[in-house]
Tab-separated table of C-alpha atoms in Angstrom:
chain	number	residue	atom	x	y	z
A	1	UNK	CA	47.377	4.157	54.548
A	2	UNK	CA	47.556	0.745	56.156
A	3	UNK	CA	43.775	0.357	56.204
A	4	UNK	CA	43.596	0.903	52.429
A	5	UNK	CA	46.176	-1.828	51.853
A	6	UNK	CA	44.081	-4.170	53.992
A	7	UNK	CA	40.876	-3.299	52.109
A	8	UNK	CA	42.595	-3.840	48.761
A	9	UNK	CA	43.944	-7.205	49.949
A	10	UNK	CA	40.525	-8.251	51.292
A	11	UNK	CA	38.826	-7.411	48.007
A	12	UNK	CA	41.512	-9.299	46.082
A	13	UNK	CA	40.999	-12.328	48.331
A	14	UNK	CA	37.252	-12.101	47.727
A	15	UNK	CA	37.684	-11.992	43.941
A	16	UNK	CA	39.776	-15.173	44.136
A	17	UNK	CA	37.128	-16.839	46.301
A	18	UNK	CA	34.402	-15.840	43.835
A	19	UNK	CA	36.432	-17.184	40.923
A	20	UNK	CA	36.776	-20.473	42.809
A	21	UNK	CA	33.058	-20.664	43.639
A	22	UNK	CA	33.245	-19.858	47.369
A	23	UNK	CA	30.567	-17.176	47.275
A	24	UNK	CA	29.574	-17.287	50.945
A	25	UNK	CA	33.154	-16.906	52.179
A	26	UNK	CA	33.687	-14.073	49.709
A	27	UNK	CA	30.544	-12.339	50.973
A	28	UNK	CA	31.878	-12.366	54.546
A	29	UNK	CA	35.267	-11.010	53.467
A	30	UNK	CA	33.674	-8.216	51.433
A	31	UNK	CA	31.282	-7.298	54.243
A	32	UNK	CA	34.287	-6.807	56.508
A	33	UNK	CA	36.058	-4.754	53.824
A	34	UNK	CA	33.063	-2.411	53.478
A	35	UNK	CA	32.870	-2.049	57.252
A	36	UNK	CA	36.566	-1.168	57.411
A	37	UNK	CA	36.189	1.318	54.552
A	38	UNK	CA	33.377	3.094	56.399
A	39	UNK	CA	35.937	3.996	59.063
A	40	UNK	CA	38.155	5.914	56.618
A	41	UNK	CA	38.165	9.696	56.744
A	42	UNK	CA	36.881	11.701	53.790
A	43	UNK	CA	38.569	14.814	52.483
A	44	UNK	CA	36.487	18.007	52.882
A	45	UNK	CA	37.498	19.139	49.369
A	46	UNK	CA	34.721	19.408	46.725
A	47	UNK	CA	34.154	16.206	44.787
A	48	UNK	CA	35.264	17.683	41.461
A	49	UNK	CA	38.213	19.780	42.681
A	50	UNK	CA	41.057	17.331	41.979
A	51	UNK	CA	39.109	14.627	40.173
A	52	UNK	CA	41.673	13.960	37.440
A	53	UNK	CA	44.480	13.306	39.920
A	54	UNK	CA	42.322	11.017	42.043
A	55	UNK	CA	41.246	9.059	38.978
A	56	UNK	CA	44.912	8.357	38.266
A	57	UNK	CA	45.389	6.964	41.791
A	58	UNK	CA	43.107	3.946	41.139
A	59	UNK	CA	42.993	1.259	38.467
A	60	UNK	CA	39.869	-0.913	38.243
A	61	UNK	CA	39.825	-4.220	36.367
A	62	UNK	CA	38.056	-7.576	36.354
A	63	UNK	CA	39.229	-11.165	36.094
A	64	UNK	CA	37.745	-11.123	32.573
A	65	UNK	CA	40.405	-8.562	31.636
A	66	UNK	CA	43.105	-11.050	32.653
A	67	UNK	CA	41.787	-13.999	30.629
A	68	UNK	CA	44.323	-13.333	27.926
A	69	UNK	CA	47.083	-14.254	30.356
A	70	UNK	CA	45.977	-17.892	30.616
A	71	UNK	CA	48.789	-20.083	29.263
A	72	UNK	CA	46.849	-23.118	28.103
A	73	UNK	CA	44.102	-22.841	25.498
A	74	UNK	CA	42.219	-25.718	27.097
A	75	UNK	CA	42.183	-23.977	30.471
A	76	UNK	CA	41.043	-20.739	28.869
A	77	UNK	CA	38.185	-22.472	27.040
A	78	UNK	CA	37.092	-24.177	30.261
A	79	UNK	CA	37.256	-20.853	32.120
A	80	UNK	CA	34.936	-19.172	29.608
A	81	UNK	CA	32.554	-22.117	29.622
A	82	UNK	CA	32.143	-21.752	33.381
A	83	UNK	CA	31.085	-18.114	32.980
A	84	UNK	CA	28.225	-18.386	30.479
A	85	UNK	CA	25.474	-16.466	32.275
A	86	UNK	CA	22.850	-13.850	31.452
A	87	UNK	CA	24.628	-11.284	33.612
A	88	UNK	CA	28.168	-10.012	34.175
A	89	UNK	CA	29.744	-12.781	36.244
A	90	UNK	CA	33.264	-11.453	36.820
A	91	UNK	CA	34.326	-9.758	40.071
A	92	UNK	CA	36.246	-6.496	39.988
A	93	UNK	CA	39.528	-5.691	41.693
A	94	UNK	CA	41.188	-2.337	42.203
A	95	UNK	CA	44.830	-1.367	42.355
A	96	UNK	CA	45.772	1.662	44.438
A	97	UNK	CA	48.918	3.375	43.234
A	98	UNK	CA	51.866	3.447	45.588
A	99	UNK	CA	51.736	7.243	45.761
A	100	UNK	CA	48.320	7.022	47.405
A	101	UNK	CA	49.220	4.099	49.680
A	102	UNK	CA	52.383	5.797	50.928
A	103	UNK	CA	50.742	9.182	51.458
A	104	UNK	CA	50.856	10.633	54.966
A	105	UNK	CA	47.404	12.086	54.370
A	106	UNK	CA	44.911	9.720	55.983
A	107	UNK	CA	41.938	11.164	54.094
A	108	UNK	CA	40.277	9.803	50.953
A	109	UNK	CA	38.707	11.974	48.294
A	110	UNK	CA	35.054	11.380	47.477
A	111	UNK	CA	36.084	9.906	44.128
A	112	UNK	CA	38.502	7.436	45.738
A	113	UNK	CA	36.038	6.399	48.421
A	114	UNK	CA	33.150	6.003	45.966
A	115	UNK	CA	35.218	3.923	43.540
A	116	UNK	CA	36.526	1.534	46.206
A	117	UNK	CA	33.155	1.169	47.916
A	118	UNK	CA	31.312	0.589	44.640
A	119	UNK	CA	33.724	-2.163	43.579
A	120	UNK	CA	33.231	-3.943	46.907
A	121	UNK	CA	29.443	-3.492	46.692
A	122	UNK	CA	29.331	-4.847	43.157
A	123	UNK	CA	31.295	-7.893	44.267
A	124	UNK	CA	28.930	-8.332	47.227
A	125	UNK	CA	25.987	-8.278	44.852
A	126	UNK	CA	27.734	-10.713	42.535
A	127	UNK	CA	28.184	-13.214	45.394
A	128	UNK	CA	24.431	-13.423	45.873
A	129	UNK	CA	23.806	-13.400	42.137
A	130	UNK	CA	26.097	-16.373	41.528
A	131	UNK	CA	24.712	-18.212	44.562
A	132	UNK	CA	21.217	-17.759	43.084
A	133	UNK	CA	22.510	-19.183	39.796
A	134	UNK	CA	23.225	-22.410	41.697
A	135	UNK	CA	19.887	-22.445	43.557
A	136	UNK	CA	17.220	-20.465	41.715
A	137	UNK	CA	14.657	-21.010	44.435
A	138	UNK	CA	16.569	-18.495	46.577
A	139	UNK	CA	15.090	-15.280	45.212
A	140	UNK	CA	16.135	-13.617	48.465
A	141	UNK	CA	19.678	-13.707	47.081
A	142	UNK	CA	18.530	-11.621	44.126
A	143	UNK	CA	16.857	-9.103	46.429
A	144	UNK	CA	20.082	-8.674	48.415
A	145	UNK	CA	22.110	-8.409	45.217
A	146	UNK	CA	19.760	-5.770	43.854
A	147	UNK	CA	20.208	-3.716	47.024
A	148	UNK	CA	24.007	-3.899	46.677
A	149	UNK	CA	23.840	-2.827	43.031
A	150	UNK	CA	21.567	0.085	43.981
A	151	UNK	CA	24.096	1.302	46.562
A	152	UNK	CA	26.913	0.916	44.057
A	153	UNK	CA	25.237	3.009	41.381
A	154	UNK	CA	24.491	5.803	43.831
A	155	UNK	CA	28.225	6.060	44.460
A	156	UNK	CA	29.450	5.543	40.913
A	157	UNK	CA	26.965	7.889	39.294
A	158	UNK	CA	28.459	10.818	41.193
A	159	UNK	CA	31.917	9.845	39.920
A	160	UNK	CA	30.806	9.348	36.332
A	161	UNK	CA	28.932	12.650	36.382
A	162	UNK	CA	32.317	14.311	36.212
A	163	UNK	CA	34.418	11.641	34.463
A	164	UNK	CA	32.240	9.381	32.292
A	165	UNK	CA	35.320	7.604	30.945
A	166	UNK	CA	36.913	6.979	34.354
A	167	UNK	CA	38.138	3.533	35.415
A	168	UNK	CA	34.916	2.839	37.290
A	169	UNK	CA	32.749	3.164	34.156
A	170	UNK	CA	32.987	-0.561	33.380
A	171	UNK	CA	31.817	-1.327	36.915
A	172	UNK	CA	28.861	0.994	36.422
A	173	UNK	CA	27.898	-0.779	33.192
A	174	UNK	CA	28.151	-4.159	34.935
A	175	UNK	CA	26.028	-2.879	37.823
A	176	UNK	CA	23.262	-1.839	35.406
A	177	UNK	CA	23.316	-5.133	33.495
A	178	UNK	CA	23.218	-7.206	36.668
A	179	UNK	CA	20.586	-5.106	38.413
A	180	UNK	CA	18.350	-5.295	35.336
A	181	UNK	CA	18.790	-9.066	35.296
A	182	UNK	CA	17.902	-9.354	38.995
A	183	UNK	CA	14.674	-7.404	38.524
A	184	UNK	CA	13.821	-9.303	35.338
A	185	UNK	CA	13.995	-12.565	37.272
A	186	UNK	CA	11.934	-11.023	40.082
A	187	UNK	CA	9.432	-9.619	37.539
A	188	UNK	CA	9.890	-6.066	38.826
A	189	UNK	CA	9.061	-4.507	35.462
A	190	UNK	CA	9.324	-0.855	36.486
A	191	UNK	CA	12.791	-1.493	37.907
A	192	UNK	CA	13.819	-3.312	34.734
A	193	UNK	CA	12.867	-0.246	32.670
A	194	UNK	CA	14.694	2.010	35.126
A	195	UNK	CA	17.972	0.074	34.851
A	196	UNK	CA	17.828	-0.411	31.083
A	197	UNK	CA	17.229	3.305	30.556
A	198	UNK	CA	20.319	4.088	32.639
A	199	UNK	CA	22.284	1.498	30.681
A	200	UNK	CA	21.256	3.026	27.332
A	201	UNK	CA	22.326	6.475	28.517
A	202	UNK	CA	25.666	5.121	29.703
A	203	UNK	CA	26.384	3.326	26.452
A	204	UNK	CA	26.130	6.652	24.630
A	205	UNK	CA	28.893	7.971	26.900
A	206	UNK	CA	31.227	5.017	26.334
A	207	UNK	CA	34.327	5.657	24.219
A	208	UNK	CA	34.527	3.635	21.002
A	209	UNK	CA	37.567	1.707	22.228
A	210	UNK	CA	35.438	-0.029	24.862
A	211	UNK	CA	33.658	-2.067	22.147
C-alpha cells in the first residue's frame, strides 16, 4: 500500500517538526496526511472480526518513549526541561508492519483506519495546543485542538471498546488529558467533567505495567 507508506512518512515528518517547534508546518503536513487517509478504502468486514490480527499490524509510540535512547545526559535533561507542560506534549508516531505494507489488499480494517487517523488527529490537536502555549492570547488554537481531540476519541473509543489494552490506548489517555486541559483553559466546565470522567474510566482499564 503505497499510500500508507506515504501517510506514515508524513506523520513521522510532522512529529519531527513538532519536536523542533515548527508547529505550523507540522499542521499542514498532518492535514495533508488526513486528507490522503480519507481516500483509503475500508474493509467491509465487521470491526471486531479480526481485531487481534489488525492490532498486531500497527505499533504506536511517542517521542517520550524514545527518550531513553538519548546518548548524553545533558541533552536528555534539556529535552525534558523543554517539555514541562500541564498537558501531554509529545507527538505520536505509528509503525505499520511490513506484512501490511506489502499486502496486495488495498483495504484497511476499521481498527487500522481508526488507529492511524486518531494518531494524526491527536498530533494535529497538539500542534495548536503547543502554539497556544507560546501565545496564550490565541484561544482559537485551543478550540481547534479540542475539535481534533474530539474526533480522535470518537475513533479510538470504538477500537478500545474491543481491545482496551491495544497500542492506541496511550493515545486515548493523552487525548483525554489534553482535551480536559483545553476546556479547563477555556472554562468549559461541563466539558472538563466529561473528559475527566472518561479518563477515570480508562485508567481503571489500564494494565498495571503502564504505571
